[in-house]
PDB file of C-alpha atoms in Angstrom:
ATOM      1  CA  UNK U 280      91.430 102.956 108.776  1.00 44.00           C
ATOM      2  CA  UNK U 281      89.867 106.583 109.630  1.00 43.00           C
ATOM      3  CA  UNK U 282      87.847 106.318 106.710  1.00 46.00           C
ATOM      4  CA  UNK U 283      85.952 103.388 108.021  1.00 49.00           C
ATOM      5  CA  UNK U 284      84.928 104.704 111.273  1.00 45.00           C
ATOM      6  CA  UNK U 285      84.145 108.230 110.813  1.00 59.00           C
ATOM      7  CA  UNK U 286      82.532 107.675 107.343  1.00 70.00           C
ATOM      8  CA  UNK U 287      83.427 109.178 103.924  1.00 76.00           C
ATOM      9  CA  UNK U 288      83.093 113.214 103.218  1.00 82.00           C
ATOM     10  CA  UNK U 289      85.161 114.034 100.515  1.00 83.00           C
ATOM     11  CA  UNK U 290      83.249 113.480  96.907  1.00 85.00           C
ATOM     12  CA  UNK U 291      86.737 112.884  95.041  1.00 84.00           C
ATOM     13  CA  UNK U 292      87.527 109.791  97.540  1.00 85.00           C
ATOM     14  CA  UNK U 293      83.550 108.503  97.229  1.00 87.00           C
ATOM     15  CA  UNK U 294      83.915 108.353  93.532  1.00 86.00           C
ATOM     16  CA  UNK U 295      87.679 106.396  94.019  1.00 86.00           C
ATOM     17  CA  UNK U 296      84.769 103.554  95.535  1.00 90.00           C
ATOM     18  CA  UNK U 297      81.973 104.168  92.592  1.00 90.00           C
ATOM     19  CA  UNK U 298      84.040 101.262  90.365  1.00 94.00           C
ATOM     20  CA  UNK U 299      82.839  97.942  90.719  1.00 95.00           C
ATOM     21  CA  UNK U 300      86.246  96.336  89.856  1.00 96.00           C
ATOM     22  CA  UNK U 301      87.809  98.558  92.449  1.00 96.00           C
ATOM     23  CA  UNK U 302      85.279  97.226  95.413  1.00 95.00           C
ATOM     24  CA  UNK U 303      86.278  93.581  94.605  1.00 96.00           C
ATOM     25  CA  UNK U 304      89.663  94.703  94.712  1.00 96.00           C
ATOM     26  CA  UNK U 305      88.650  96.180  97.925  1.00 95.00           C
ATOM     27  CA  UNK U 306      86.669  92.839  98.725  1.00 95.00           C
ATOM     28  CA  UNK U 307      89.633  90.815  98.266  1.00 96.00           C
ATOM     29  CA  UNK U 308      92.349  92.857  99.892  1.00 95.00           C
ATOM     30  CA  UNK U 309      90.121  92.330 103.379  1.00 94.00           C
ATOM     31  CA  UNK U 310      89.419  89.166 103.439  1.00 95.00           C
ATOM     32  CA  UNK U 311      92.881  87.592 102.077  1.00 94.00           C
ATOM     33  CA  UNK U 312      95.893  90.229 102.608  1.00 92.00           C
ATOM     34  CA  UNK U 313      98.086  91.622 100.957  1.00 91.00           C
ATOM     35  CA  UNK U 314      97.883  90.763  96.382  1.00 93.00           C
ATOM     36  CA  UNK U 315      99.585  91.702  93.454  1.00 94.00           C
ATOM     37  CA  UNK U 316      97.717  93.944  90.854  1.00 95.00           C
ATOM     38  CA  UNK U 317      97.886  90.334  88.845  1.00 95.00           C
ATOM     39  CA  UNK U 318      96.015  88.608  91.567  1.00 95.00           C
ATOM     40  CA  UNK U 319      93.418  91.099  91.779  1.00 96.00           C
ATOM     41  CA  UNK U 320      93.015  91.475  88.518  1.00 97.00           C
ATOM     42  CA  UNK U 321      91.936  87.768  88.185  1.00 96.00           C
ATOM     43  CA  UNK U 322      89.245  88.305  90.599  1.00 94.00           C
ATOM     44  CA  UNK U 323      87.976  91.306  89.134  1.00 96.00           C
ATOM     45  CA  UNK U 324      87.694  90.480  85.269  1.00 96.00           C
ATOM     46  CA  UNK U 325      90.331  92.651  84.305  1.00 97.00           C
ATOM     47  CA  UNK U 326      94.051  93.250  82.916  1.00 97.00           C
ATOM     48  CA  UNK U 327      96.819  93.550  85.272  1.00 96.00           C
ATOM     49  CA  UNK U 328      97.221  96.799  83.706  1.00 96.00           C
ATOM     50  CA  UNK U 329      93.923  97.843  84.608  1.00 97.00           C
ATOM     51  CA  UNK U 330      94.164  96.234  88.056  1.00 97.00           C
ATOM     52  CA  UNK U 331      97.526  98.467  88.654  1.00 95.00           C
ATOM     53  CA  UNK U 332      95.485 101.467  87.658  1.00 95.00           C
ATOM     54  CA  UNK U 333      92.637 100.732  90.148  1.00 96.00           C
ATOM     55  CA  UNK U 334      95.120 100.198  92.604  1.00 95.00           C
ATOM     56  CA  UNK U 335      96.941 103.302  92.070  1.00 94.00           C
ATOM     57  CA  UNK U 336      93.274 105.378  92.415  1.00 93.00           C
ATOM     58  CA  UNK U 337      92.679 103.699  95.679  1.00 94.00           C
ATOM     59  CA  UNK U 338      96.083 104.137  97.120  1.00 93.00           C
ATOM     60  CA  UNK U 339      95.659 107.570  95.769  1.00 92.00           C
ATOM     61  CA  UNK U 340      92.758 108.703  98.589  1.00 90.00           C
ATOM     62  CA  UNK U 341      94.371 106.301 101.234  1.00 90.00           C
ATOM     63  CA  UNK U 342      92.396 102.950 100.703  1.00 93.00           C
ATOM     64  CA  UNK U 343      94.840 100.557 100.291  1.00 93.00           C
ATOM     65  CA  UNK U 344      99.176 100.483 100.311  1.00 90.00           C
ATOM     66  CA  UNK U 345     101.916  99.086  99.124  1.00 85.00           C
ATOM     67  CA  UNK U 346     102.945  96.088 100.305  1.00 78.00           C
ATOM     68  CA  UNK U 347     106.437  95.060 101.802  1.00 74.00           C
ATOM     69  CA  UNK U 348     108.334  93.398  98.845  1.00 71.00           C
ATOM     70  CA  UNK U 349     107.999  89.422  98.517  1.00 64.00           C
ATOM     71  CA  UNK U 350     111.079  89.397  96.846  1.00 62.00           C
ATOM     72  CA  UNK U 351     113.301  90.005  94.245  1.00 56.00           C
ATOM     73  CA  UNK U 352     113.357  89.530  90.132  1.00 53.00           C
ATOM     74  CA  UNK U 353     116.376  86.827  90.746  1.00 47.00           C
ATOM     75  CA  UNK U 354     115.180  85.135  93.835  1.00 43.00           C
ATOM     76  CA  UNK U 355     112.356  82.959  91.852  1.00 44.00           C
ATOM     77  CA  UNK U 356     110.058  85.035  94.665  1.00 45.00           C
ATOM     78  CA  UNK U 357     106.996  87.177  94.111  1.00 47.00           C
ATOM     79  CA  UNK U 358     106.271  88.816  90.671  1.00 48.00           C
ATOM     80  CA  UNK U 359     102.984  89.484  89.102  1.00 51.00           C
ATOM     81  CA  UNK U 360     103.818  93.189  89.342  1.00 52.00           C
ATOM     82  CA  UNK U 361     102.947  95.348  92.500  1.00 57.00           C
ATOM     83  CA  UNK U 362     102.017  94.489  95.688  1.00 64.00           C
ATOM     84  CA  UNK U 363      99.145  96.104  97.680  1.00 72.00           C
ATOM     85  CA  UNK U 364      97.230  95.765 100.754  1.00 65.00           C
ATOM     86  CA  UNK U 365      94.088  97.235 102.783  1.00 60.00           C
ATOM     87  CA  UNK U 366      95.259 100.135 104.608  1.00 58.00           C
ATOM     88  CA  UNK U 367      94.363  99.634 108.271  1.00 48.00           C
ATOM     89  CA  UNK U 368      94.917  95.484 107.651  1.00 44.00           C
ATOM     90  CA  UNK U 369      95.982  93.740 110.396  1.00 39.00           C
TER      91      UNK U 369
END
């Protein structure tokens, strides 16, 4: 990710890090892959709901993506809502 070498200018994107739910989403998104905004949430404290939000916000100033689909309503893959992962992630 650009933003992790050259460093972070823009104010708007620096306050997209100033939530502490949105760093462990951060947090968790490095170190395991790719999550659902219902996995995150868990690790956070917070509602799925709120999880997709924070998501949303960091995908907004280029934190974090969305993540190929795991699979279908009907395929008895995935759920748990959407998928994200650290942009950059290997």
């Amino acid at each position: 990710m650009t933003q992790d070498r050259e460093g972070l200018s823009d104010p708007k994107a620096m306050r997209a890090l100033a939530h502490p739910a949105r760093l462990m989403i951060l947090n968790r998104l490095r170190v395991e892959g790719s999550a659902t905004a219902t996995e995150v949430a868990e690790i956070a404290g917070i509602t799925p709901s709120a999880a997709s939000y924070h998501l949303r916000m960091l995908a907004k100033y280029g934190f974090v993506e969305d993540a190929p689909a795991r699979g279908t309503a009907g395929s008895g893959c995935g759920g748990g809502g959407p998928a994200a992962e650290r942009r950059g992630a290997a």
